[in-house]
Amino acid sequence: MASETQNTAHAAADAAQGAAHTAQKAGMPQLDFSSYPNQIFWLVVALVAIYWLLTRIALPRIEAVLADRQGTIAGDIAAAEDFKRKAEEAEAAYEKALAEARAQAQKIAGETKAEIQKDLDAAIAKADAEIAARSAESEARIAEIRDGALAAVDQVAKDTAGEIVAALGGNSDASAVNAAVEQRLKG
Amino acid sequence: MATLEQEMRSELTFHPMDQFIVKPLFGDGPVHWYTPTNATLWMAIAVLAIFFMLVIGTRGRAVVPSRAQSIAELSYGFIHKMVEDVAGKDALKFFPYIFTVFLFIVFSNFLGLLPRGFTTTSHIAVTGLLAIAVFVAVTVIGFVKNGAGFLSLFWVASAPLALRPILAIIEIISYFVRPVSHSIRLAGNMMAGHAVMKVFAAFAPLILFSGVGIAVTPLSILAITAMYGLEVLVAFIQAYVFTILTCVYLRDALHPAH
């Protein structure tokens, strides 16, 4: 009897539960509170899993990669700047060497020019002196030749005058003729 | 005729909310707290997807990243910058949890868009727990960091003295409403979009039963397509909104002065 009542009560409770279940099914599943513990439990599991994945593996790895990249980029930029500075230094050195070479060349050219000028001047002076010596010599010879010619003319005139006197039948006195010619030549 | 009508009635059934029912994966028993359900399955898929994106994707550790690694770095940078910009530099130690929440929501939202998928974030139980966790954490952090000074959040010093008590009441109410709006915004958006799509989907086979279907079927298919596009947008935006609000609340906890 007692067990029978219990059974009936049990059945009634079951029926009520079933009815409640259908009623809930008809409404929004979101408001079916019987599923809440399940969802909350599995949500916590999922969140813990994601959090564990992130903090243990993913985030340290991504942070390391990002830091690595930052370092690489910074290093590359520094290296590039270093190279640029070196290039500028090399350029400056090249410019300096070029200027020095240019100055050296100018100096050498000036020196050479001065040397050549000196040689030239010496040669010109030497040539001038030689020319002067030659012309003096030539003048001396010309004077000699002129004197020679004058003497010859004198002689020829005396001889010719003596011959002419003789030819005219006169007594040719050599000294008188000579004196007369000399006198005429002077006069 | 009668049989056709009967068939129509039996075929054109509207159960837009059935997609949200939490049911056991195996068998048909009751849902205990430990029962593996469809919610369990889709949360596990989300965790797996996150694992693939952030762990498998970055296994190359390349200085010049692969495509998968770029996506992982992009998501990291996106939330990292958000936390830093919105909540401040001292909030960065909470970044792993905020990133966890963002990833869970964004993956759940998108996985829920797969046909036959289950949207775990459409349930108030899930979003409610996420929001309450943020609310409790922010409140605890606020009091630990600032002591009683945290209460200055409710005392608007810039307002006239007479107005301050009234503003304080409003501020306190708005503070306690935060977890409600925070959670219902996300769950409501996800649920509404999916339900509307399901309603349109129920109209789609009308052409099989009625002449009106010639007009209704293409329209409903078009509507499903448009809704889907909108839902793709909403899936991301809601994850973004939930995360940025978390950052805003965190900023209030760290720097309560207005």
PDB file of C-alpha atoms in Angstrom, chain B residues 75-239:
ATOM      1  CA  SER B  75      45.527  39.415 -33.863  1.00  0.00           C
ATOM      2  CA  TYR B  76      48.094  39.742 -31.092  1.00  0.00           C
ATOM      3  CA  GLY B  77      48.998  43.269 -32.166  1.00  0.00           C
ATOM      4  CA  PHE B  78      45.345  44.244 -32.568  1.00  0.00           C
ATOM      5  CA  ILE B  79      44.355  43.361 -29.000  1.00  0.00           C
ATOM      6  CA  HIS B  80      47.698  44.374 -27.493  1.00  0.00           C
ATOM      7  CA  LYS B  81      47.364  47.852 -28.976  1.00  0.00           C
ATOM      8  CA  MET B  82      43.720  48.038 -27.931  1.00  0.00           C
ATOM      9  CA  VAL B  83      44.565  47.207 -24.309  1.00  0.00           C
ATOM     10  CA  GLU B  84      47.467  49.644 -24.298  1.00  0.00           C
ATOM     11  CA  ASP B  85      45.550  52.494 -25.938  1.00  0.00           C
ATOM     12  CA  VAL B  86      42.258  52.112 -24.113  1.00  0.00           C
ATOM     13  CA  ALA B  87      43.201  50.804 -20.675  1.00  0.00           C
ATOM     14  CA  GLY B  88      46.756  52.078 -20.400  1.00  0.00           C
ATOM     15  CA  LYS B  89      50.200  50.534 -20.139  1.00  0.00           C
ATOM     16  CA  ASP B  90      49.641  49.184 -16.625  1.00  0.00           C
ATOM     17  CA  ALA B  91      46.700  47.135 -17.939  1.00  0.00           C
ATOM     18  CA  LEU B  92      49.012  45.069 -20.117  1.00  0.00           C
ATOM     19  CA  LYS B  93      49.445  42.471 -17.377  1.00  0.00           C
ATOM     20  CA  PHE B  94      45.782  41.584 -17.901  1.00  0.00           C
ATOM     21  CA  PHE B  95      46.345  41.301 -21.644  1.00  0.00           C
ATOM     22  CA  PRO B  96      46.480  37.461 -21.728  1.00  0.00           C
ATOM     23  CA  TYR B  97      43.010  37.161 -20.217  1.00  0.00           C
ATOM     24  CA  ILE B  98      41.542  39.881 -22.464  1.00  0.00           C
ATOM     25  CA  PHE B  99      43.095  38.176 -25.479  1.00  0.00           C
ATOM     26  CA  THR B 100      41.633  34.864 -24.283  1.00  0.00           C
ATOM     27  CA  VAL B 101      38.162  36.384 -24.090  1.00  0.00           C
ATOM     28  CA  PHE B 102      38.483  38.047 -27.473  1.00  0.00           C
ATOM     29  CA  LEU B 103      39.698  34.887 -29.185  1.00  0.00           C
ATOM     30  CA  PHE B 104      36.985  32.758 -27.589  1.00  0.00           C
ATOM     31  CA  ILE B 105      34.224  35.155 -28.639  1.00  0.00           C
ATOM     32  CA  VAL B 106      35.485  35.840 -32.143  1.00  0.00           C
ATOM     33  CA  PHE B 107      36.023  32.152 -32.890  1.00  0.00           C
ATOM     34  CA  SER B 108      32.699  31.126 -31.353  1.00  0.00           C
ATOM     35  CA  ASN B 109      30.888  33.799 -33.344  1.00  0.00           C
ATOM     36  CA  PHE B 110      32.434  32.760 -36.639  1.00  0.00           C
ATOM     37  CA  LEU B 111      32.178  29.023 -36.004  1.00  0.00           C
ATOM     38  CA  GLY B 112      28.509  29.566 -35.197  1.00  0.00           C
ATOM     39  CA  LEU B 113      28.045  30.892 -38.707  1.00  0.00           C
ATOM     40  CA  LEU B 114      28.946  27.522 -40.208  1.00  0.00           C
ATOM     41  CA  PRO B 115      25.882  25.630 -41.390  1.00  0.00           C
ATOM     42  CA  ARG B 116      24.712  23.192 -38.664  1.00  0.00           C
ATOM     43  CA  GLY B 117      27.037  24.967 -36.274  1.00  0.00           C
ATOM     44  CA  PHE B 118      26.162  25.864 -32.706  1.00  0.00           C
ATOM     45  CA  THR B 119      26.830  29.383 -31.481  1.00  0.00           C
ATOM     46  CA  THR B 120      28.018  29.085 -27.912  1.00  0.00           C
ATOM     47  CA  THR B 121      28.112  32.879 -27.561  1.00  0.00           C
ATOM     48  CA  SER B 122      24.377  33.113 -28.320  1.00  0.00           C
ATOM     49  CA  HIS B 123      23.712  31.766 -24.818  1.00  0.00           C
ATOM     50  CA  ILE B 124      23.297  34.156 -21.965  1.00  0.00           C
ATOM     51  CA  ALA B 125      24.877  31.567 -19.678  1.00  0.00           C
ATOM     52  CA  VAL B 126      28.144  31.875 -21.593  1.00  0.00           C
ATOM     53  CA  THR B 127      28.196  35.623 -22.190  1.00  0.00           C
ATOM     54  CA  GLY B 128      26.852  36.210 -18.691  1.00  0.00           C
ATOM     55  CA  LEU B 129      29.722  34.320 -17.133  1.00  0.00           C
ATOM     56  CA  LEU B 130      32.219  36.201 -19.308  1.00  0.00           C
ATOM     57  CA  ALA B 131      30.661  39.534 -18.348  1.00  0.00           C
ATOM     58  CA  ILE B 132      30.394  38.682 -14.657  1.00  0.00           C
ATOM     59  CA  ALA B 133      34.022  37.566 -14.648  1.00  0.00           C
ATOM     60  CA  VAL B 134      35.002  40.939 -16.112  1.00  0.00           C
ATOM     61  CA  PHE B 135      32.734  42.788 -13.672  1.00  0.00           C
ATOM     62  CA  VAL B 136      34.046  40.980 -10.597  1.00  0.00           C
ATOM     63  CA  ALA B 137      37.663  41.220 -11.758  1.00  0.00           C
ATOM     64  CA  VAL B 138      37.359  44.932 -12.516  1.00  0.00           C
ATOM     65  CA  THR B 139      35.703  45.662  -9.184  1.00  0.00           C
ATOM     66  CA  VAL B 140      38.311  43.685  -7.239  1.00  0.00           C
ATOM     67  CA  ILE B 141      41.184  45.273  -9.189  1.00  0.00           C
ATOM     68  CA  GLY B 142      39.660  48.711  -8.618  1.00  0.00           C
ATOM     69  CA  PHE B 143      39.506  48.300  -4.865  1.00  0.00           C
ATOM     70  CA  VAL B 144      42.899  46.582  -4.594  1.00  0.00           C
ATOM     71  CA  LYS B 145      44.644  49.265  -6.668  1.00  0.00           C
ATOM     72  CA  ASN B 146      42.875  52.348  -5.320  1.00  0.00           C
ATOM     73  CA  GLY B 147      41.350  51.284  -2.013  1.00  0.00           C
ATOM     74  CA  ALA B 148      38.375  53.448  -1.128  1.00  0.00           C
ATOM     75  CA  GLY B 149      39.561  55.845  -3.812  1.00  0.00           C
ATOM     76  CA  PHE B 150      37.852  53.588  -6.299  1.00  0.00           C
ATOM     77  CA  LEU B 151      34.553  55.018  -5.050  1.00  0.00           C
ATOM     78  CA  SER B 152      35.524  58.347  -6.606  1.00  0.00           C
ATOM     79  CA  LEU B 153      34.397  56.707  -9.853  1.00  0.00           C
ATOM     80  CA  PHE B 154      30.834  57.349  -8.633  1.00  0.00           C
ATOM     81  CA  TRP B 155      31.494  60.836  -7.252  1.00  0.00           C
ATOM     82  CA  VAL B 156      31.669  63.160 -10.245  1.00  0.00           C
ATOM     83  CA  ALA B 157      34.002  65.856  -8.938  1.00  0.00           C
ATOM     84  CA  SER B 158      33.549  68.055 -11.995  1.00  0.00           C
ATOM     85  CA  ALA B 159      29.773  68.390 -11.470  1.00  0.00           C
ATOM     86  CA  PRO B 160      28.120  70.973  -9.190  1.00  0.00           C
ATOM     87  CA  LEU B 161      27.989  69.776  -5.591  1.00  0.00           C
ATOM     88  CA  ALA B 162      24.193  69.667  -5.497  1.00  0.00           C
ATOM     89  CA  LEU B 163      24.089  67.336  -8.475  1.00  0.00           C
ATOM     90  CA  ARG B 164      26.753  64.951  -7.237  1.00  0.00           C
ATOM     91  CA  PRO B 165      24.585  62.689  -5.036  1.00  0.00           C
ATOM     92  CA  ILE B 166      22.072  62.264  -7.865  1.00  0.00           C
ATOM     93  CA  LEU B 167      24.871  61.578 -10.340  1.00  0.00           C
ATOM     94  CA  ALA B 168      26.379  59.142  -7.851  1.00  0.00           C
ATOM     95  CA  ILE B 169      23.142  57.127  -7.796  1.00  0.00           C
ATOM     96  CA  ILE B 170      23.014  57.141 -11.588  1.00  0.00           C
ATOM     97  CA  GLU B 171      26.677  56.135 -11.783  1.00  0.00           C
ATOM     98  CA  ILE B 172      26.180  53.279  -9.324  1.00  0.00           C
ATOM     99  CA  ILE B 173      23.154  52.000 -11.226  1.00  0.00           C
ATOM    100  CA  SER B 174      25.032  52.209 -14.523  1.00  0.00           C
ATOM    101  CA  TYR B 175      27.978  50.421 -12.951  1.00  0.00           C
ATOM    102  CA  PHE B 176      25.838  47.509 -11.850  1.00  0.00           C
ATOM    103  CA  VAL B 177      23.994  47.397 -15.166  1.00  0.00           C
ATOM    104  CA  ARG B 178      27.318  46.970 -16.962  1.00  0.00           C
ATOM    105  CA  PRO B 179      27.519  43.153 -16.788  1.00  0.00           C
ATOM    106  CA  VAL B 180      23.894  42.871 -17.912  1.00  0.00           C
ATOM    107  CA  SER B 181      24.314  45.068 -20.985  1.00  0.00           C
ATOM    108  CA  HIS B 182      27.774  43.636 -21.610  1.00  0.00           C
ATOM    109  CA  SER B 183      26.450  40.076 -21.806  1.00  0.00           C
ATOM    110  CA  ILE B 184      23.021  40.638 -23.355  1.00  0.00           C
ATOM    111  CA  ARG B 185      24.497  42.782 -26.135  1.00  0.00           C
ATOM    112  CA  LEU B 186      26.642  39.889 -27.326  1.00  0.00           C
ATOM    113  CA  ALA B 187      24.184  37.044 -26.777  1.00  0.00           C
ATOM    114  CA  GLY B 188      21.281  39.058 -28.155  1.00  0.00           C
ATOM    115  CA  ASN B 189      23.134  40.006 -31.320  1.00  0.00           C
ATOM    116  CA  MET B 190      24.216  36.448 -31.992  1.00  0.00           C
ATOM    117  CA  MET B 191      20.837  34.931 -31.188  1.00  0.00           C
ATOM    118  CA  ALA B 192      18.778  37.468 -33.158  1.00  0.00           C
ATOM    119  CA  GLY B 193      20.832  37.175 -36.330  1.00  0.00           C
ATOM    120  CA  HIS B 194      20.773  33.396 -36.323  1.00  0.00           C
ATOM    121  CA  ALA B 195      17.062  33.283 -35.511  1.00  0.00           C
ATOM    122  CA  VAL B 196      16.210  35.695 -38.330  1.00  0.00           C
ATOM    123  CA  MET B 197      18.249  33.624 -40.767  1.00  0.00           C
ATOM    124  CA  LYS B 198      16.403  30.515 -39.617  1.00  0.00           C
ATOM    125  CA  VAL B 199      13.043  32.214 -40.171  1.00  0.00           C
ATOM    126  CA  PHE B 200      14.035  33.142 -43.716  1.00  0.00           C
ATOM    127  CA  ALA B 201      15.331  29.621 -44.216  1.00  0.00           C
ATOM    128  CA  ALA B 202      11.952  28.244 -43.195  1.00  0.00           C
ATOM    129  CA  PHE B 203      10.309  30.297 -45.935  1.00  0.00           C
ATOM    130  CA  ALA B 204      12.766  29.165 -48.590  1.00  0.00           C
ATOM    131  CA  PRO B 205      11.129  25.771 -49.480  1.00  0.00           C
ATOM    132  CA  LEU B 206       7.709  27.399 -50.013  1.00  0.00           C
ATOM    133  CA  ILE B 207       8.035  26.956 -53.788  1.00  0.00           C
ATOM    134  CA  LEU B 208       7.678  23.201 -53.269  1.00  0.00           C
ATOM    135  CA  PHE B 209       4.198  23.600 -51.834  1.00  0.00           C
ATOM    136  CA  SER B 210       2.656  26.789 -53.166  1.00  0.00           C
ATOM    137  CA  GLY B 211       2.637  29.133 -56.136  1.00  0.00           C
ATOM    138  CA  VAL B 212       3.442  32.064 -53.893  1.00  0.00           C
ATOM    139  CA  GLY B 213       6.853  30.416 -53.503  1.00  0.00           C
ATOM    140  CA  ILE B 214       7.908  31.687 -56.941  1.00  0.00           C
ATOM    141  CA  ALA B 215       8.255  35.112 -55.358  1.00  0.00           C
ATOM    142  CA  VAL B 216       8.943  34.150 -51.779  1.00  0.00           C
ATOM    143  CA  THR B 217      11.669  31.559 -52.278  1.00  0.00           C
ATOM    144  CA  PRO B 218      14.174  33.745 -54.213  1.00  0.00           C
ATOM    145  CA  LEU B 219      13.446  36.614 -51.845  1.00  0.00           C
ATOM    146  CA  SER B 220      14.069  34.550 -48.772  1.00  0.00           C
ATOM    147  CA  ILE B 221      17.264  33.070 -50.228  1.00  0.00           C
ATOM    148  CA  LEU B 222      18.417  36.603 -51.035  1.00  0.00           C
ATOM    149  CA  ALA B 223      17.517  37.661 -47.521  1.00  0.00           C
ATOM    150  CA  ILE B 224      19.481  34.760 -46.029  1.00  0.00           C
ATOM    151  CA  THR B 225      22.520  35.776 -48.095  1.00  0.00           C
ATOM    152  CA  ALA B 226      22.221  39.394 -47.011  1.00  0.00           C
ATOM    153  CA  MET B 227      21.706  38.409 -43.374  1.00  0.00           C
ATOM    154  CA  TYR B 228      24.708  36.119 -43.550  1.00  0.00           C
ATOM    155  CA  GLY B 229      26.869  38.963 -44.794  1.00  0.00           C
ATOM    156  CA  LEU B 230      25.590  41.157 -42.016  1.00  0.00           C
ATOM    157  CA  GLU B 231      26.180  38.389 -39.482  1.00  0.00           C
ATOM    158  CA  VAL B 232      29.811  38.015 -40.601  1.00  0.00           C
ATOM    159  CA  LEU B 233      30.212  41.696 -39.810  1.00  0.00           C
ATOM    160  CA  VAL B 234      28.328  41.397 -36.527  1.00  0.00           C
ATOM    161  CA  ALA B 235      30.384  38.353 -35.497  1.00  0.00           C
ATOM    162  CA  PHE B 236      33.555  40.408 -35.560  1.00  0.00           C
ATOM    163  CA  ILE B 237      32.087  43.676 -34.330  1.00  0.00           C
ATOM    164  CA  GLN B 238      30.492  42.067 -31.276  1.00  0.00           C
ATOM    165  CA  ALA B 239      33.749  40.385 -30.305  1.00  0.00           C
TER     166      ALA B 239
END
